[in-house]
Structures are given as structure tokens and as C-alpha cells.
Amino acid sequence: MGKLIGKEVSVAAADAVGLVNVDVIAAYPITPQTHIVEHLSELVAAGELDAEYIPVESEHSAMSVCCGSSARGARTFTCTSSQGLALMNEVVFIASSLRLPIVMVVCNRHLSAPIGIANDHSDIMPVRDSGWIQVFAENGQEVFDHVIHAFRVAESEKVSLPVIVNMDGFVLSHMIEPIEYWEEEMVKQYLPEFKPLYRLDPDDPITIGALTMSEYLTEAKMAQNEALKNALPEIVTAWDEMAEITGRQYRPVEKLHEDSSETLFLTMGSISGIVSDAVDQLREQGESVNLLKLRLFRPFPFKALKEAVGNARRVIVIDRAVSFGGPPGPVASEIRSAFYSDTNRPMISGFICGLGGRDLIPDDYINIYRESLLQTEGGATETEDILYGVKA
Amino acid sequence: MTTPSEFTWRDLEPGVIISDAGNSREYKTGDWRSARPVVDKANCIKCGVCYLFCPDIAITQAADGTFEADLYYCKGCGICEQECYTGCITMVDEEE
């Protein structure tokens, strides 16, 4: 077992990156950054981490440097947030299309305008289709474990894809939590040396990022999509092997209680903790309700989701972002799509909550539960997602 | 629905990487040319300015020291005609 110590989650995330002994860290060092890169720069400056720390002039350059170093065969890390991720966007898509196993922590924060810095998922939803593996962490321990898991999965020769570890801004990034650190021996046992599928080498030249026109672009995108889908068993295997080392078992979709319930909440990220309090209060009142945590967002775990939902009548999806002019809840629309072809599908009830860091308490989720029940009693089978708590 | 093909999506290298060096030689860039350079060799002073300026490295020196374009690669941009000191290169429409 590792040591349990109190640490700010950002600092712990940086320590996890230090433990995997990265070769290159490229990051834009000021707003919207977190203590992750600050602590990494301290580790490098103090000589505790033997890595190249490259402070660049923008996030676009940060991801460009990451692509270059990863293509050369270096274990590569960066992290960002909100506007930074938006500025990086162009190169985020290139990293995955070139199958470069970069690891990035995104501290999820709201995207301007109006200007703001607090937590929601409006930064990550625009890169939903970027082709990166994406996981969501609920607490500091999950962040620490998933940084190590991310390198293991990304660099697996069966995967070779970049991974985003999502952690909620402020709620996690600036919170001090008890975290069990891995011992170096545990990391050595879990994470093999990085052996890239290809590497840029002047003595054995290859071309990365060449032109592809209509003649083969369909095939290139087919191959990319298959690669991402095929990463799923590797992601699960890496979780199972982590459980053998740490005793903590992660799954693509996790249930709070193992029984079946009529109604299920579905959440991603740190709000799962508050929602679980609401669920437990409702269960004490005799309500048939449970919580599903969607840990793996990409590749989307269709099979695990359906198994976890089982015969539930209703799924209440809590979204943290708005898809403007569309089905407003981006996660709710994916869940609806996953069940559309099923004859006995549950009603998907979507609520958009906690935008710009607005705090919700368990009573809010109890209200949401009651409102969802009213929707069904009114005979509705399809509902429009609701921006919860809007001042009207 | 799929289209039968000898080279399929499964045959692409991961990330569409090109793992053998120098294969741009096989890439025919001259198939959409609308005009080709014709050299009046009598007026060629063998200076090689056309060779230096050709953006596709399509111009090579012949055994007699004069220069000519390899039409497999020449896109017909006309830069060689523009740069030639003696005016010995003329772009001729491919239709003619």
C-alpha cells in the first residue's frame, strides 16, 4: 500500500506525473493554468524530476510541442483548462489523428463569454469528438490513479492514443484531500517503458502528418474510429490490473449501490459525491433510486451502460454544459441515442446543473428527482432537458 | 456499405504514418497541368536558374548541360518561363 497524505489535488496530479517519470512537459504557465504545471516546474527545477519543462507562449504551442516530443518517442504530458483548451483545439485533433500517446489533465472550467473561471464542463464538450480517450474523476484519489492509468493506456501498443483525464476545476483542482500515493515500485510494476509504434529518427526517417485527400480520408477516419473503440478492453484491463495493486476497482460505468432501482441518476465528475448524498437520503425515504457514474466518456461504453441501467424506468442525466440550439444537454443526448433502438428503453430526463460553478446541494437533486417523477406521471416519454434553477 | 478495394482502411499505418522514406518520388504531381514548359535549347545558356526556382524540383540537367522538366512532376506553374534569362522557355497549353 502507498502512503495516505493530505495534498491539494493539483499538486497530487503533478506528483503522479513525476512518479511516471515523464520526459517532456510543455505548458502555458499562466491563466488558465493550475498548480499542476507550477508544481511540475518546481520538481524539475529542484532536480527531483529529470524532464524537459518547456514553457511555451500559448496552449496552441503547448500541444504542438507535445506532438513533436511524443512523435520523437518521449513520454509527454500537459494540462490546461477552459480558454486554454479552446485555444489548443486545432492541435488536440491532430494529436489523436496521428495516434500520439500524450496525456493531458483538463481542469474543467467554464468557457467565456461572459468571463469566468469556475467549474463546469463547457470546456471539454467542444472536444468531445476530438478522438482522445476521456475519463472523468470524482475525487483526488481518482485523479492520482487516473494520471498513472492514462499513461499505461495511451502508450499500450494496442492503443497508441492520447488520453484526457478530466477533473473539475476548483472543486477538485484547488481542494486538499487525503490521497494514497503510489510507491515507485508500484508504478514500475504497473507501467512498462514507453515503446512507441513509430518515432521520428533522422537515421530512419518516416513521415508523420502527410497529406491525405478524399481518396483515403474515409479509410483514415474509419481506422481512427476503430482504434478508439478498440481501446476499450485495454482501458478496462488496465483498471483491473490497477485494482490488484491498489485495491481500488474502476469501471467504465460505476453503480453506487449494486441493486436495481426504478430511477437512476447519471453523473460525470465531482458532483457524483453530492448526488450520492441525495440518492442515499431518497433511499432512506423508501424511494427506488440509484446513481450511475459515467467514468469513461470516450470511447463511449455502450454495453456497460446498458448493463448498468438494466430495467430501470428512468435515467436522470445531470449535464454540466449546454449544447446551444441543440438537445441542450450534451451527455443526456448521448444517453438517449444509446437507448433509442431499444424497445423497452428508459425515459431519459435531462437536467443541466452547476454552470459557472453554481453550487447545488443534495436538496436540489431531490427536487430534480421529484420533478422527473412528475414528468413521467404526466405520461411524458420524451422530455426536453431543463436548465435547473434558472432565475425566472 | 463498403467499396471493394485491394488497399483497405486496415492497410493504412496507424495515424496514416508513412514509414518508408523518400516515396514522394512516386507521387505524380503533374497530372493536372494545363501548360508545359518547352525549351528552345539553342538559346539555353545552361545557367540552371530554372532548376533553382522550380518549386517541385521537377527540372533536371540533361547530358548536354541544358535543362528540362520531368512532366511526371511538373505542375505547369510557369515560374521557369518567368525566371529564364534568355527567354528560351515557353509555356505551351496542353491542349495544343
PDB file of C-alpha atoms in Angstrom, chain A residues 263-265 314-317 347-351 365-378 380 383 386:
ATOM      1  CA  THR A 263     -34.733   5.555 -11.224  1.00  0.00           C
ATOM      2  CA  LEU A 264     -31.057   6.178 -11.852  1.00  0.00           C
ATOM      3  CA  PHE A 265     -29.111   9.393 -11.674  1.00  0.00           C
ATOM      4  CA  ARG A 314     -35.958   6.422 -15.756  1.00  0.00           C
ATOM      5  CA  VAL A 315     -32.477   7.854 -16.075  1.00  0.00           C
ATOM      6  CA  ILE A 316     -31.892  11.385 -14.804  1.00  0.00           C
ATOM      7  CA  VAL A 317     -28.827  12.721 -16.587  1.00  0.00           C
ATOM      8  CA  MET A 347     -37.145   7.674 -20.112  1.00  0.00           C
ATOM      9  CA  ILE A 348     -34.123   9.944 -20.229  1.00  0.00           C
ATOM     10  CA  SER A 349     -34.696  13.042 -18.179  1.00  0.00           C
ATOM     11  CA  GLY A 350     -32.014  15.704 -18.599  1.00  0.00           C
ATOM     12  CA  PHE A 351     -31.080  18.466 -16.172  1.00  0.00           C
ATOM     13  CA  TYR A 365     -31.046  16.793  -6.586  1.00  0.00           C
ATOM     14  CA  ILE A 366     -34.012  15.606  -4.505  1.00  0.00           C
ATOM     15  CA  ASN A 367     -36.068  18.348  -6.234  1.00  0.00           C
ATOM     16  CA  ILE A 368     -34.773  17.144  -9.579  1.00  0.00           C
ATOM     17  CA  TYR A 369     -35.810  13.602  -8.714  1.00  0.00           C
ATOM     18  CA  ARG A 370     -39.347  14.756  -7.813  1.00  0.00           C
ATOM     19  CA  GLU A 371     -39.591  16.843 -10.984  1.00  0.00           C
ATOM     20  CA  SER A 372     -38.526  13.878 -13.092  1.00  0.00           C
ATOM     21  CA  LEU A 373     -41.216  11.711 -11.452  1.00  0.00           C
ATOM     22  CA  LEU A 374     -43.825  14.352 -12.288  1.00  0.00           C
ATOM     23  CA  GLN A 375     -42.690  14.270 -15.936  1.00  0.00           C
ATOM     24  CA  THR A 376     -43.402  10.533 -16.088  1.00  0.00           C
ATOM     25  CA  GLU A 377     -46.699  10.789 -14.207  1.00  0.00           C
ATOM     26  CA  GLY A 378     -47.822  13.293 -16.802  1.00  0.00           C
ATOM     27  CA  ALA A 380     -44.280  12.007 -20.998  1.00  0.00           C
ATOM     28  CA  THR A 383     -38.697  15.440 -22.322  1.00  0.00           C
ATOM     29  CA  ILE A 386     -34.081  21.598 -18.238  1.00  0.00           C
TER      30      ILE A 386
END
